[in-house]
Tab-separated table of C-alpha atoms in Angstrom:
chain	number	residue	atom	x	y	z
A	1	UNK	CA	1.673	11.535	-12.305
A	2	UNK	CA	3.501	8.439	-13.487
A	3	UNK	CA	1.730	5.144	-12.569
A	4	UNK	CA	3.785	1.582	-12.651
A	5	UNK	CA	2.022	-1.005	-11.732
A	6	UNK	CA	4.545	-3.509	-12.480
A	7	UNK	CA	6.414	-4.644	-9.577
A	8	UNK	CA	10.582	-5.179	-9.795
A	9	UNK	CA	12.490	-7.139	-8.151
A	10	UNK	CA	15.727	-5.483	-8.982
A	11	UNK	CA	17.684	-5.619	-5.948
A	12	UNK	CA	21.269	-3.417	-5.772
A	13	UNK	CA	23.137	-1.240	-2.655
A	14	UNK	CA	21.679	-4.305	-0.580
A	15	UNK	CA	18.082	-3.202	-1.464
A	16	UNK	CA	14.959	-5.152	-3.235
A	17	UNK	CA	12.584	-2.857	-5.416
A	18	UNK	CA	9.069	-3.654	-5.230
A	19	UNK	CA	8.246	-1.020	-7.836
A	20	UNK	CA	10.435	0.867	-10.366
A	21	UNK	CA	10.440	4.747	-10.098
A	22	UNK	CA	10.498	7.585	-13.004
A	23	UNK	CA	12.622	10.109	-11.319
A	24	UNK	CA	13.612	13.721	-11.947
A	25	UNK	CA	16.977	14.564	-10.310
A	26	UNK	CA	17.553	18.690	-10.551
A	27	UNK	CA	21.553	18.662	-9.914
A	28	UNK	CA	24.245	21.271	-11.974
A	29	UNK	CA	26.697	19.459	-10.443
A	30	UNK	CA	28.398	16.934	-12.884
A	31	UNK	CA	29.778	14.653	-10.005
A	32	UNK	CA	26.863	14.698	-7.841
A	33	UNK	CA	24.860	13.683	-10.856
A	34	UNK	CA	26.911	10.405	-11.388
A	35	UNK	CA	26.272	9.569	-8.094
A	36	UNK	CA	22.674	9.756	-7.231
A	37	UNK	CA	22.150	8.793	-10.988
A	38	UNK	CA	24.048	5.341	-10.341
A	39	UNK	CA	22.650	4.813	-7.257
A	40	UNK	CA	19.276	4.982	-8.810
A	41	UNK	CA	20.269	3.094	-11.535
A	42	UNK	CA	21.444	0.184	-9.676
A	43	UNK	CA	18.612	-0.045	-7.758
A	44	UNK	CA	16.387	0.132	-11.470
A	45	UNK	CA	14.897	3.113	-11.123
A	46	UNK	CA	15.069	5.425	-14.247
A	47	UNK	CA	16.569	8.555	-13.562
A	48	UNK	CA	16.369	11.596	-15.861
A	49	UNK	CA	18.794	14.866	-15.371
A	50	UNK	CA	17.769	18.647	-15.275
A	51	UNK	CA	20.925	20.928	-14.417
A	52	UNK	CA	18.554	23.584	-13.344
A	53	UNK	CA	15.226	24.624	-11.369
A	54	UNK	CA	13.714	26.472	-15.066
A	55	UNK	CA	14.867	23.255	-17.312
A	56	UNK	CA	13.293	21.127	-14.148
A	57	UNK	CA	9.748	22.823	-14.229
A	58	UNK	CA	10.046	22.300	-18.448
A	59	UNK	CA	10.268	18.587	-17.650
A	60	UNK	CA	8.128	18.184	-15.363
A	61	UNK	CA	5.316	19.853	-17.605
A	62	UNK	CA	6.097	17.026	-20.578
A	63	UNK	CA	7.056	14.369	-18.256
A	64	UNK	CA	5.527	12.008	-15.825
A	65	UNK	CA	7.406	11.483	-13.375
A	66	UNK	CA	6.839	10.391	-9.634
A	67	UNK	CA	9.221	12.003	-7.762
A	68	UNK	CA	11.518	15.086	-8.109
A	69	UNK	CA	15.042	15.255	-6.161
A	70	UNK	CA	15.991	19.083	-5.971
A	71	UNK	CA	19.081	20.376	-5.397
A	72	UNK	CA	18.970	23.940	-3.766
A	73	UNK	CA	21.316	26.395	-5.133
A	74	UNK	CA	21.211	26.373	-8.675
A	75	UNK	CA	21.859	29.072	-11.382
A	76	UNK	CA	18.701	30.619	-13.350
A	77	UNK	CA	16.361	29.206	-10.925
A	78	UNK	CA	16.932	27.713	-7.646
A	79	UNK	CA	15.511	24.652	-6.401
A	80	UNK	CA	13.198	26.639	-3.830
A	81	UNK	CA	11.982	28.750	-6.233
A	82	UNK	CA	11.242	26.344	-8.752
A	83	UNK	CA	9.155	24.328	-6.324
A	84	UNK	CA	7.486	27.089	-6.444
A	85	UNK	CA	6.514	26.881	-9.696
A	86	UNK	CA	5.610	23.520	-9.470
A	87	UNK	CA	3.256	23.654	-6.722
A	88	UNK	CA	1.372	26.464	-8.902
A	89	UNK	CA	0.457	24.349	-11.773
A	90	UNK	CA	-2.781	22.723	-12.298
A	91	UNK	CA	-4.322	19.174	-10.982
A	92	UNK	CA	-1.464	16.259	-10.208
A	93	UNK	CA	1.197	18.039	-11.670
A	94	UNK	CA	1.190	20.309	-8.844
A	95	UNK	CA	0.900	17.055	-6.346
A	96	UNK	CA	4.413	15.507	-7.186
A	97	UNK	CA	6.530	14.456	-4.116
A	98	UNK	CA	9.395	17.002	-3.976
A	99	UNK	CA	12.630	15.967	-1.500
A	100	UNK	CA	15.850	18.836	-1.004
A	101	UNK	CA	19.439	17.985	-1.751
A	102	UNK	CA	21.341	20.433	-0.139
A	103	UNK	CA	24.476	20.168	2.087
A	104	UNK	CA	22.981	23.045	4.437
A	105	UNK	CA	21.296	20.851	7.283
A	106	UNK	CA	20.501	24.133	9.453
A	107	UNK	CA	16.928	24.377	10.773
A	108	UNK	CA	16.204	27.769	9.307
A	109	UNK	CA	17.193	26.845	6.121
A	110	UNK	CA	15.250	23.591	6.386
A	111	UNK	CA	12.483	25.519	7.220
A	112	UNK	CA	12.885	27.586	4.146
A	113	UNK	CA	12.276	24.637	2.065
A	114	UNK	CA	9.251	22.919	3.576
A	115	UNK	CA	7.692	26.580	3.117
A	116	UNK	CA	8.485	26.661	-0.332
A	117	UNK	CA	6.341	23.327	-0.670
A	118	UNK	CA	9.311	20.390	-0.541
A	119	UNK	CA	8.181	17.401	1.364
A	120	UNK	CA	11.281	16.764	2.839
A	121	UNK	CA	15.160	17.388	3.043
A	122	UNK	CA	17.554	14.884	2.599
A	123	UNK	CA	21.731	16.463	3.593
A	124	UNK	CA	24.667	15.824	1.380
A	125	UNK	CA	26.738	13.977	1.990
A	126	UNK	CA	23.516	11.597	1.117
A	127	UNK	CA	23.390	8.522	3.321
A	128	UNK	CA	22.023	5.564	1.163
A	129	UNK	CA	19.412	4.167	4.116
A	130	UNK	CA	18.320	8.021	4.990
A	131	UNK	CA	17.408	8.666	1.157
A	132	UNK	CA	15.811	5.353	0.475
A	133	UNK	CA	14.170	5.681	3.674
A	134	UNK	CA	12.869	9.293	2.781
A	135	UNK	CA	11.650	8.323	-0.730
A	136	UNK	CA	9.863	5.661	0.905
A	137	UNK	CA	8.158	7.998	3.083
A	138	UNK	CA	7.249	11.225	0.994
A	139	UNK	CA	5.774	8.683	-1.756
A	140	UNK	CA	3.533	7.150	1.176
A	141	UNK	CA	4.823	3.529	0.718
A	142	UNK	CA	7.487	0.776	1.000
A	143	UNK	CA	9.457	0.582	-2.078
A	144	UNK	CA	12.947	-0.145	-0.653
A	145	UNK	CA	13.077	-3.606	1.132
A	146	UNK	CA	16.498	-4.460	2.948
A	147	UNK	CA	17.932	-7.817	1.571
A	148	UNK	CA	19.067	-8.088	5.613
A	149	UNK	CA	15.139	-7.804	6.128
A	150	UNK	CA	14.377	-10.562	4.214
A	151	UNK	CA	17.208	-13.228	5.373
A	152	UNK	CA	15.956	-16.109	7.557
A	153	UNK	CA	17.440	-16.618	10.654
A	154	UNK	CA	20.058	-19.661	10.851
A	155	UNK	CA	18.997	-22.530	13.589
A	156	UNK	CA	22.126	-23.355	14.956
A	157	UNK	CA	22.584	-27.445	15.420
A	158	UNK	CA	19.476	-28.182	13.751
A	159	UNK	CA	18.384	-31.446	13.331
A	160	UNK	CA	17.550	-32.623	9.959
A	161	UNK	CA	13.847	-32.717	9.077
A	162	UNK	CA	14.447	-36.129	7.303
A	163	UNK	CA	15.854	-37.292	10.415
A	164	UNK	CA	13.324	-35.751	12.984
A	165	UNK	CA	10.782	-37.410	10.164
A	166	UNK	CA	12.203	-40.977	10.820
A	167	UNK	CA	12.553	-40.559	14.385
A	168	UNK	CA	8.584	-39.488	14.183
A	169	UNK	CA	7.441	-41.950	11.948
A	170	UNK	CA	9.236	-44.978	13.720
A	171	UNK	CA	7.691	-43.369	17.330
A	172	UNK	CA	4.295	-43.833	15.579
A	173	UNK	CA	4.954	-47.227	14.532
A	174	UNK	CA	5.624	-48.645	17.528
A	175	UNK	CA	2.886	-46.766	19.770
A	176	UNK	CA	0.316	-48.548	16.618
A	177	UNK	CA	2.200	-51.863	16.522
A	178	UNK	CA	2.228	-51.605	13.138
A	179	UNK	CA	5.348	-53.201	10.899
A	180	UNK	CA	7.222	-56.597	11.799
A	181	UNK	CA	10.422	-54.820	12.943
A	182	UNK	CA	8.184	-52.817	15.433
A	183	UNK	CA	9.887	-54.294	18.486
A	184	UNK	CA	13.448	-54.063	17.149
A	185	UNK	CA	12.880	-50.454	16.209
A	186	UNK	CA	11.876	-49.598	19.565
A	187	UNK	CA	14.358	-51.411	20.809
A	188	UNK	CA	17.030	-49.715	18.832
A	189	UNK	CA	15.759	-46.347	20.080
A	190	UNK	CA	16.210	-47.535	23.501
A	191	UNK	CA	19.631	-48.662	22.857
A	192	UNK	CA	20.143	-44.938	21.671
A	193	UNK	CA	18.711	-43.515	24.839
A	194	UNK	CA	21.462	-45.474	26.635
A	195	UNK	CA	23.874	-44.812	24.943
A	196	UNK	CA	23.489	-40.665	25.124
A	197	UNK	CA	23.102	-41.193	28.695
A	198	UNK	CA	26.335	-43.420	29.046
A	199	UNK	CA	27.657	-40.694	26.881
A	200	UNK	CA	26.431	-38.008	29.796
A	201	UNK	CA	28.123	-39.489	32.741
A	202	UNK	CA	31.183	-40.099	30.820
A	203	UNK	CA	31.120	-36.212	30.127
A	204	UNK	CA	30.240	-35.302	33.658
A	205	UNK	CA	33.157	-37.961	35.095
A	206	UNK	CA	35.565	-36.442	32.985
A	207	UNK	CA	35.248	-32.765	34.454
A	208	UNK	CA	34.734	-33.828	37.682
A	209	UNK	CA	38.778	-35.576	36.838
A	210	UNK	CA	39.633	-32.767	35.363
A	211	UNK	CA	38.486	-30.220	38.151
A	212	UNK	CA	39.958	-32.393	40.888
A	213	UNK	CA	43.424	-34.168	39.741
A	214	UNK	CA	44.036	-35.287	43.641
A	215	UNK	CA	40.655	-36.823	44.294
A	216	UNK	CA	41.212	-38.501	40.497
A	217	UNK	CA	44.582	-40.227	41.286
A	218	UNK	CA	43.425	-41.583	44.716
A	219	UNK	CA	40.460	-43.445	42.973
A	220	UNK	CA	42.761	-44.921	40.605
């Protein structure tokens, strides 16, 4: 089976690769092979195109490849039949991670394909997060990483660090004595202190006004 051990960071549909894939996508139909072909693209996988299940099991045999996407109904050979195939030949080749493409989501016919040896079944329309998520899981690890997983949280009102640096540095300073403007440091953080409380009452005056106009003009 195909082996890259070189990690990408190609990131595209709001996804970061941490490894590029070699992919077989069985598909006969033309649109559906654009599709799934640039979603792979974009994400820097490299995709390569079978249009049936006998062509797919001919590819696989000179290929190495690390996943197979398998559409169901094909001509010549379906998709369950040529899994089939596939799970017949000898050592890894028989091993490679098979997911179905197929718009029938019923049970029964689900069932159908996990018997015929696919892994797992992904329903067309595809949903982009389902199929990622699927790959993911039939090839046993996290590939796909969501860009939304990796933002950090925004601190609202945060403080500068070069100010909460000064503020700490200047604390320390005066606690150790140290510096000849010591005293009129501490004296201007005092000052501050004042200040935000004068700022306070002013606040808590004002709605107090605002909350009682009668009580406000009878002061005055």
């Amino acid at each position: 089976m195909h082996d890259n051990n070189k990690v990408s960071h190609s990131q595209g549909l709001g996804f970061k690769v941490l490894r590029t894939l070699s992919i077989l996508l069985v598909e006969d139909n033309s649109i559906n092979q654009q599709i799934i072909t640039s979603m792979m693209d974009s994400l820097g996988h490299k995709t390569d195109v079978a249009e049936n299940g006998a062509e797919a099991t001919e590819k696989h045999m000179e290929h190495d490849y690390d996943l197979i996407l398998m559409d169901v109904r094909m001509p010549l050979m379906s998709g369950p039949e040529a899994t089939q195939v596939i799970r017949q030949m000898k050592g890894e080749k028989a091993l490679i991670p098979i997911i179905a493409l197929t718009a029938d989501a019923m049970e029964e016919s689900k069932k159908g394909y996990y018997e015929a040896g696919m892994n797992d079944v992904v329903t067309k329309p595809i949903d982009r997060d389902v199929f990622l998520f699927t790959i993911d899981k039939v090839l046993g690890e996290k590939i796909h990483i969501s860009l939304a997983e990796t933002e950090e949280p925004v601190l609202l009102h945060k403080k500068p660090e070069t100010e909460i640096t000064d503020v700490i540095d200047g604390e320390n300073r005066i606690r150790k004595g140290e510096g000849h403007n010591a005293e009129q440091y501490g004296q201007g953080v005092l000052d501050d202190l004042e200040n935000l409380l004068l700022e306070i009452d002013q606040i808590e005056e004002t709605e107090v006004n605002s909350s009682s106009n009668k009580v406000a003009r009878l002061r005055r």
